[in-house]
Amino acid sequence: MRKIYLDNIRWAVVLLVLVYHVCYMFNGVGIPGGIPDAASIPAFDALACMVYPWFMALLFVVAGMSARYSLQKRTNRQFVKERAVKLLVPSTLGLFVIHWITGYFNIRMSGGLAYMPAALIYPISVISGVGPLWFIQMLFFFSCILVLLRKLDPSDKIWTLCGKITLPVILLLFIPIWGAAQILNMPVLTTYRFGIYFVSFLIGYYIFSHDNVQEKTEKICIPMLCCAVGGAVLYTWHYYGSNFASSECLQSVFTNLYLWIVILAVIGCFKKYCDRETAFTRYMTKASFGIYILHYPILIVACYILHYQLNLPVIWNYILALLADLILTFAAYEGVKRIPVLRYFILGLDAFHRHS
């Protein structure tokens, strides 16, 4: 039986990613990237600080759970083949089709075009155009490792053992999360945090894919939600104005405890209150992956025009950037999915099958 609430978490977080990236593009707290020297609004910097520690870790937990359910109906070979098309194709070949735009505007805004031979602009734009695609690149890598782990444990003893986990242990899982945050972090490409994201993925696969674990989490959702709200206030107060993407912040005990409390609150509350679907949620479930893939090139162009071509009050930069990203991204998704070649290279969907 499909876990509707997991679909709802996934698309809700994708929409949150869109909002976060608008805040990120105009951030005034020294986070690398975005629009250089852009004017910012402190409230939006605070929002970015508040959500940054946990929203991608949550997606990896949900991805781990979904991987478990997927492998119950597929062989390892089928699973890897499907993941290669859905994840690897858009995050590699898609760079040549659309995501070079991200690389180009990053280079342009940093002043790098003046020092680059014309013949190298496109290939370097392709190489540097990964942007948010790091998530699906890492997800494919983790999926391949998961298949190897399954071969080492063909009788599924680890998964069965994890199903016996108690509530105190669920609460204390922030300890391995915190430990994993200390290791396997890329020095320059700081979004590639292999340690914490792989552990989050494995926690989703081995632990939270058990119905009884989800039920335990649901029972404590209100206390966890209260702790999460309080933690968000304290966390933002403590770290506001600093580089919340720095290792000093992301590797602290406070950050990882806050991260884990929010993840428990979201999973529990969505299971309790959002395990239902409507026509809108069904559409968002189908569209959210494509929206995630497509939104950033559109956003960076919109932000570039707003900052460099127009002279609007700062608040309008945020409002118009978000509106442009939402409207144009959904329009682009509806267009791309109807064009077979683009559907395959950009969205990782079967080029010869019509997707509604």
Tab-separated table of N, CA and C in Angstrom, residues 98-203:
chain	number	residue	atom	x	y	z
A	98	ILE	N	19.929	21.879	-20.351
A	98	ILE	CA	19.354	23.051	-19.692
A	98	ILE	C	20.199	23.588	-18.546
A	99	HIS	N	20.871	22.723	-17.808
A	99	HIS	CA	21.508	23.177	-16.569
A	99	HIS	C	22.812	23.930	-16.794
A	100	TRP	N	23.290	23.942	-18.040
A	100	TRP	CA	24.431	24.806	-18.350
A	100	TRP	C	24.061	26.272	-18.086
A	101	ILE	N	22.761	26.566	-18.141
A	101	ILE	CA	22.298	27.935	-17.881
A	101	ILE	C	22.684	28.363	-16.468
A	102	THR	N	22.530	27.447	-15.514
A	102	THR	CA	22.930	27.738	-14.134
A	102	THR	C	24.409	28.075	-14.071
A	103	GLY	N	25.241	27.234	-14.707
A	103	GLY	CA	26.676	27.480	-14.711
A	103	GLY	C	27.029	28.791	-15.385
A	104	TYR	N	26.366	29.079	-16.500
A	104	TYR	CA	26.666	30.309	-17.248
A	104	TYR	C	26.398	31.554	-16.407
A	105	PHE	N	25.237	31.596	-15.752
A	105	PHE	CA	24.900	32.797	-14.977
A	105	PHE	C	25.720	32.896	-13.699
A	106	ASN	N	26.108	31.771	-13.134
A	106	ASN	CA	27.026	31.837	-11.992
A	106	ASN	C	28.361	32.440	-12.401
A	107	ILE	N	28.862	32.009	-13.559
A	107	ILE	CA	30.125	32.551	-14.073
A	107	ILE	C	29.967	34.036	-14.402
A	108	ARG	N	28.856	34.370	-15.031
A	108	ARG	CA	28.622	35.761	-15.436
A	108	ARG	C	28.563	36.690	-14.227
A	109	MET	N	27.829	36.256	-13.180
A	109	MET	CA	27.668	37.121	-12.010
A	109	MET	C	28.951	37.236	-11.193
A	110	SER	N	29.822	36.254	-11.320
A	110	SER	CA	31.095	36.320	-10.601
A	110	SER	C	32.163	37.074	-11.383
A	111	GLY	N	31.829	37.503	-12.605
A	111	GLY	CA	32.775	38.242	-13.434
A	111	GLY	C	33.747	37.361	-14.192
A	112	GLY	N	33.492	36.057	-14.224
A	112	GLY	CA	34.427	35.133	-14.855
A	112	GLY	C	34.430	35.145	-16.362
A	113	LEU	N	33.365	35.641	-16.984
A	113	LEU	CA	33.293	35.637	-18.452
A	113	LEU	C	34.396	36.478	-19.076
A	114	ALA	N	34.805	37.519	-18.374
A	114	ALA	CA	35.835	38.424	-18.922
A	114	ALA	C	37.180	37.725	-19.084
A	115	TYR	N	37.396	36.644	-18.367
A	115	TYR	CA	38.696	35.968	-18.392
A	115	TYR	C	38.632	34.605	-19.088
A	116	MET	N	37.518	34.305	-19.745
A	116	MET	CA	37.311	32.978	-20.300
A	116	MET	C	37.226	33.027	-21.818
A	117	PRO	N	37.999	32.223	-22.527
A	117	PRO	CA	37.877	32.151	-23.983
A	117	PRO	C	36.466	31.741	-24.387
A	118	ALA	N	35.964	32.315	-25.457
A	118	ALA	CA	34.582	32.075	-25.881
A	118	ALA	C	34.301	30.590	-26.090
A	119	ALA	N	35.281	29.869	-26.613
A	119	ALA	CA	35.083	28.450	-26.909
A	119	ALA	C	34.905	27.607	-25.655
A	120	LEU	N	35.326	28.126	-24.505
A	120	LEU	CA	35.246	27.353	-23.265
A	120	LEU	C	34.031	27.702	-22.415
A	121	ILE	N	33.287	28.738	-22.820
A	121	ILE	CA	32.171	29.187	-21.984
A	121	ILE	C	31.126	28.086	-21.815
A	122	TYR	N	30.705	27.461	-22.925
A	122	TYR	CA	29.671	26.425	-22.821
A	122	TYR	C	30.150	25.204	-22.052
A	123	PRO	N	31.286	24.609	-22.386
A	123	PRO	CA	31.701	23.415	-21.625
A	123	PRO	C	31.924	23.686	-20.144
A	124	ILE	N	32.462	24.850	-19.799
A	124	ILE	CA	32.659	25.164	-18.380
A	124	ILE	C	31.320	25.435	-17.701
A	125	SER	N	30.400	26.044	-18.444
A	125	SER	CA	29.048	26.250	-17.910
A	125	SER	C	28.377	24.917	-17.624
A	126	VAL	N	28.587	23.939	-18.502
A	126	VAL	CA	28.029	22.600	-18.288
A	126	VAL	C	28.594	21.987	-17.022
A	127	ILE	N	29.910	22.041	-16.884
A	127	ILE	CA	30.577	21.423	-15.730
A	127	ILE	C	30.145	22.074	-14.419
A	128	SER	N	29.937	23.374	-14.456
A	128	SER	CA	29.608	24.105	-13.219
A	128	SER	C	28.113	24.333	-13.043
A	129	GLY	N	27.298	23.629	-13.828
A	129	GLY	CA	25.859	23.867	-13.786
A	129	GLY	C	25.071	22.885	-12.949
A	130	VAL	N	25.746	22.147	-12.081
A	130	VAL	CA	25.070	21.103	-11.305
A	130	VAL	C	23.968	21.683	-10.417
A	131	GLY	N	24.278	22.745	-9.685
A	131	GLY	CA	23.264	23.353	-8.818
A	131	GLY	C	22.612	22.321	-7.914
A	132	PRO	N	21.274	22.344	-7.801
A	132	PRO	CA	20.576	21.405	-6.914
A	132	PRO	C	20.594	19.949	-7.389
A	133	LEU	N	21.163	19.695	-8.569
A	133	LEU	CA	21.220	18.310	-9.048
A	133	LEU	C	22.128	17.440	-8.193
A	134	TRP	N	22.905	18.049	-7.300
A	134	TRP	CA	23.748	17.249	-6.412
A	134	TRP	C	22.904	16.236	-5.649
A	135	PHE	N	21.666	16.596	-5.326
A	135	PHE	CA	20.808	15.701	-4.551
A	135	PHE	C	20.538	14.404	-5.309
A	136	ILE	N	20.172	14.495	-6.576
A	136	ILE	CA	19.846	13.264	-7.296
A	136	ILE	C	21.104	12.504	-7.705
A	137	GLN	N	22.232	13.199	-7.858
A	137	GLN	CA	23.490	12.484	-8.077
A	137	GLN	C	23.838	11.624	-6.868
A	138	MET	N	23.736	12.210	-5.675
A	138	MET	CA	24.034	11.468	-4.456
A	138	MET	C	23.014	10.356	-4.223
A	139	LEU	N	21.774	10.603	-4.562
A	139	LEU	CA	20.734	9.593	-4.378
A	139	LEU	C	21.006	8.367	-5.256
A	140	PHE	N	21.470	8.581	-6.474
A	140	PHE	CA	21.820	7.451	-7.339
A	140	PHE	C	23.003	6.686	-6.756
A	141	PHE	N	23.997	7.402	-6.280
A	141	PHE	CA	25.173	6.768	-5.680
A	141	PHE	C	24.774	5.935	-4.462
A	142	PHE	N	23.932	6.493	-3.613
A	142	PHE	CA	23.479	5.771	-2.418
A	142	PHE	C	22.649	4.541	-2.802
A	143	SER	N	21.860	4.670	-3.855
A	143	SER	CA	21.046	3.538	-4.293
A	143	SER	C	21.919	2.378	-4.748
A	144	CYS	N	23.014	2.686	-5.423
A	144	CYS	CA	23.939	1.630	-5.862
A	144	CYS	C	24.613	0.961	-4.670
A	145	ILE	N	25.017	1.753	-3.678
A	145	ILE	CA	25.626	1.179	-2.470
A	145	ILE	C	24.600	0.312	-1.735
A	146	LEU	N	23.355	0.758	-1.707
A	146	LEU	CA	22.308	-0.004	-1.034
A	146	LEU	C	22.161	-1.396	-1.650
A	147	VAL	N	22.217	-1.474	-2.958
A	147	VAL	CA	22.118	-2.780	-3.623
A	147	VAL	C	23.260	-3.692	-3.183
A	148	LEU	N	24.448	-3.134	-3.043
A	148	LEU	CA	25.589	-3.931	-2.566
A	148	LEU	C	25.355	-4.398	-1.129
A	149	LEU	N	24.825	-3.531	-0.285
A	149	LEU	CA	24.539	-3.912	1.097
A	149	LEU	C	23.494	-5.023	1.160
A	150	ARG	N	22.517	-4.967	0.277
A	150	ARG	CA	21.491	-6.008	0.236
A	150	ARG	C	22.085	-7.361	-0.153
A	151	LYS	N	23.074	-7.345	-1.021
A	151	LYS	CA	23.721	-8.595	-1.420
A	151	LYS	C	24.537	-9.186	-0.275
A	152	LEU	N	25.054	-8.311	0.600
A	152	LEU	CA	25.796	-8.801	1.759
A	152	LEU	C	24.876	-9.334	2.855
A	153	ASP	N	23.600	-8.992	2.762
A	153	ASP	CA	22.620	-9.423	3.765
A	153	ASP	C	21.377	-9.965	3.053
A	154	PRO	N	21.514	-11.068	2.328
A	154	PRO	CA	20.402	-11.561	1.501
A	154	PRO	C	19.182	-11.981	2.300
A	155	SER	N	19.354	-12.346	3.556
A	155	SER	CA	18.206	-12.755	4.376
A	155	SER	C	17.546	-11.583	5.094
A	156	ASP	N	18.028	-10.380	4.872
A	156	ASP	CA	17.413	-9.156	5.417
A	156	ASP	C	17.430	-9.107	6.945
A	157	LYS	N	18.477	-9.639	7.546
A	157	LYS	CA	18.551	-9.675	9.008
A	157	LYS	C	18.670	-8.276	9.608
A	158	ILE	N	19.414	-7.402	8.943
A	158	ILE	CA	19.597	-6.049	9.482
A	158	ILE	C	18.268	-5.310	9.524
A	159	TRP	N	17.520	-5.365	8.425
A	159	TRP	CA	16.221	-4.679	8.370
A	159	TRP	C	15.275	-5.240	9.415
A	160	THR	N	15.244	-6.550	9.560
A	160	THR	CA	14.375	-7.183	10.550
A	160	THR	C	14.742	-6.745	11.963
A	161	LEU	N	16.029	-6.697	12.253
A	161	LEU	CA	16.489	-6.267	13.567
A	161	LEU	C	16.099	-4.826	13.846
A	162	CYS	N	16.220	-3.976	12.833
A	162	CYS	CA	15.890	-2.553	13.008
A	162	CYS	C	14.410	-2.346	13.295
A	163	GLY	N	13.576	-3.309	12.924
A	163	GLY	CA	12.155	-3.197	13.194
A	163	GLY	C	11.817	-3.315	14.667
A	164	LYS	N	12.770	-3.750	15.489
A	164	LYS	CA	12.550	-3.913	16.921
A	164	LYS	C	12.973	-2.674	17.714
A	165	ILE	N	13.313	-1.625	17.024
A	165	ILE	CA	13.823	-0.417	17.670
A	165	ILE	C	12.763	0.190	18.584
A	166	THR	N	13.187	0.716	19.702
A	166	THR	CA	12.270	1.325	20.672
A	166	THR	C	12.243	2.843	20.503
A	167	LEU	N	11.262	3.473	21.146
A	167	LEU	CA	11.117	4.922	21.039
A	167	LEU	C	12.340	5.681	21.557
A	168	PRO	N	12.910	5.297	22.714
A	168	PRO	CA	14.124	6.011	23.154
A	168	PRO	C	15.250	5.954	22.136
A	169	VAL	N	15.395	4.811	21.465
A	169	VAL	CA	16.444	4.693	20.452
A	169	VAL	C	16.133	5.582	19.249
A	170	ILE	N	14.863	5.654	18.870
A	170	ILE	CA	14.470	6.551	17.774
A	170	ILE	C	14.876	7.984	18.104
A	171	LEU	N	14.623	8.407	19.337
A	171	LEU	CA	14.983	9.766	19.746
A	171	LEU	C	16.500	9.969	19.723
A	172	LEU	N	17.240	8.922	20.077
A	172	LEU	CA	18.699	9.031	20.167
A	172	LEU	C	19.400	8.847	18.824
A	173	LEU	N	18.642	8.663	17.759
A	173	LEU	CA	19.267	8.525	16.444
A	173	LEU	C	19.985	9.810	16.012
A	174	PHE	N	19.715	10.910	16.722
A	174	PHE	CA	20.450	12.131	16.377
A	174	PHE	C	21.952	11.958	16.644
A	175	ILE	N	22.324	10.981	17.477
A	175	ILE	CA	23.749	10.767	17.769
A	175	ILE	C	24.494	10.253	16.538
A	176	PRO	N	24.006	9.173	15.854
A	176	PRO	CA	24.677	8.799	14.599
A	176	PRO	C	24.560	9.874	13.522
A	177	ILE	N	23.455	10.622	13.532
A	177	ILE	CA	23.325	11.740	12.587
A	177	ILE	C	24.428	12.766	12.847
A	178	TRP	N	24.614	13.121	14.101
A	178	TRP	CA	25.669	14.076	14.466
A	178	TRP	C	27.054	13.518	14.122
A	179	GLY	N	27.298	12.244	14.427
A	179	GLY	CA	28.589	11.646	14.102
A	179	GLY	C	28.845	11.641	12.615
A	180	ALA	N	27.810	11.325	11.825
A	180	ALA	CA	27.973	11.279	10.369
A	180	ALA	C	28.221	12.665	9.786
A	181	ALA	N	27.725	13.699	10.474
A	181	ALA	CA	27.944	15.070	9.988
A	181	ALA	C	29.411	15.471	10.038
A	182	GLN	N	30.214	14.729	10.791
A	182	GLN	CA	31.626	15.086	10.958
A	182	GLN	C	32.506	14.528	9.836
A	183	ILE	N	31.980	13.600	9.034
A	183	ILE	CA	32.833	12.872	8.086
A	183	ILE	C	32.324	12.982	6.655
A	184	LEU	N	33.248	12.739	5.713
A	184	LEU	CA	32.937	12.628	4.284
A	184	LEU	C	32.263	13.872	3.730
A	185	ASN	N	32.724	15.041	4.173
A	185	ASN	CA	32.225	16.311	3.647
A	185	ASN	C	33.216	16.846	2.619
A	186	MET	N	32.726	17.158	1.424
A	186	MET	CA	33.589	17.704	0.381
A	186	MET	C	34.097	19.076	0.803
A	187	PRO	N	35.383	19.377	0.574
A	187	PRO	CA	35.954	20.637	1.072
A	187	PRO	C	35.476	21.890	0.343
A	188	VAL	N	35.213	21.799	-0.957
A	188	VAL	CA	34.793	22.973	-1.724
A	188	VAL	C	33.315	22.887	-2.075
A	189	LEU	N	32.903	21.734	-2.592
A	189	LEU	CA	31.502	21.520	-2.931
A	189	LEU	C	30.772	21.091	-1.662
A	190	THR	N	30.436	22.074	-0.845
A	190	THR	CA	29.993	21.791	0.519
A	190	THR	C	28.615	21.128	0.589
A	191	THR	N	27.842	21.155	-0.489
A	191	THR	CA	26.550	20.475	-0.461
A	191	THR	C	26.721	18.957	-0.487
A	192	TYR	N	27.868	18.472	-0.951
A	192	TYR	CA	28.105	17.031	-1.008
A	192	TYR	C	28.576	16.546	0.366
A	193	ARG	N	27.620	16.354	1.245
A	193	ARG	CA	27.899	15.889	2.612
A	193	ARG	C	27.546	14.398	2.667
A	194	PHE	N	28.476	13.576	2.204
A	194	PHE	CA	28.194	12.157	2.020
A	194	PHE	C	27.878	11.452	3.340
A	195	GLY	N	28.518	11.845	4.426
A	195	GLY	CA	28.322	11.163	5.697
A	195	GLY	C	26.899	11.272	6.202
A	196	ILE	N	26.446	12.484	6.464
A	196	ILE	CA	25.133	12.671	7.072
A	196	ILE	C	24.009	12.257	6.140
A	197	TYR	N	24.156	12.507	4.840
A	197	TYR	CA	23.067	12.174	3.934
A	197	TYR	C	22.960	10.669	3.706
A	198	PHE	N	24.095	9.961	3.699
A	198	PHE	CA	24.028	8.513	3.536
A	198	PHE	C	23.428	7.861	4.783
A	199	VAL	N	23.801	8.337	5.945
A	199	VAL	CA	23.220	7.804	7.185
A	199	VAL	C	21.719	8.110	7.231
A	200	SER	N	21.316	9.287	6.813
A	200	SER	CA	19.885	9.620	6.758
A	200	SER	C	19.159	8.667	5.822
A	201	PHE	N	19.753	8.398	4.673
A	201	PHE	CA	19.170	7.472	3.693
A	201	PHE	C	19.030	6.071	4.297
A	202	LEU	N	20.071	5.599	4.977
A	202	LEU	CA	20.033	4.264	5.581
A	202	LEU	C	19.031	4.195	6.733
A	203	ILE	N	18.919	5.270	7.519
A	203	ILE	CA	17.914	5.305	8.580
A	203	ILE	C	16.516	5.179	7.986
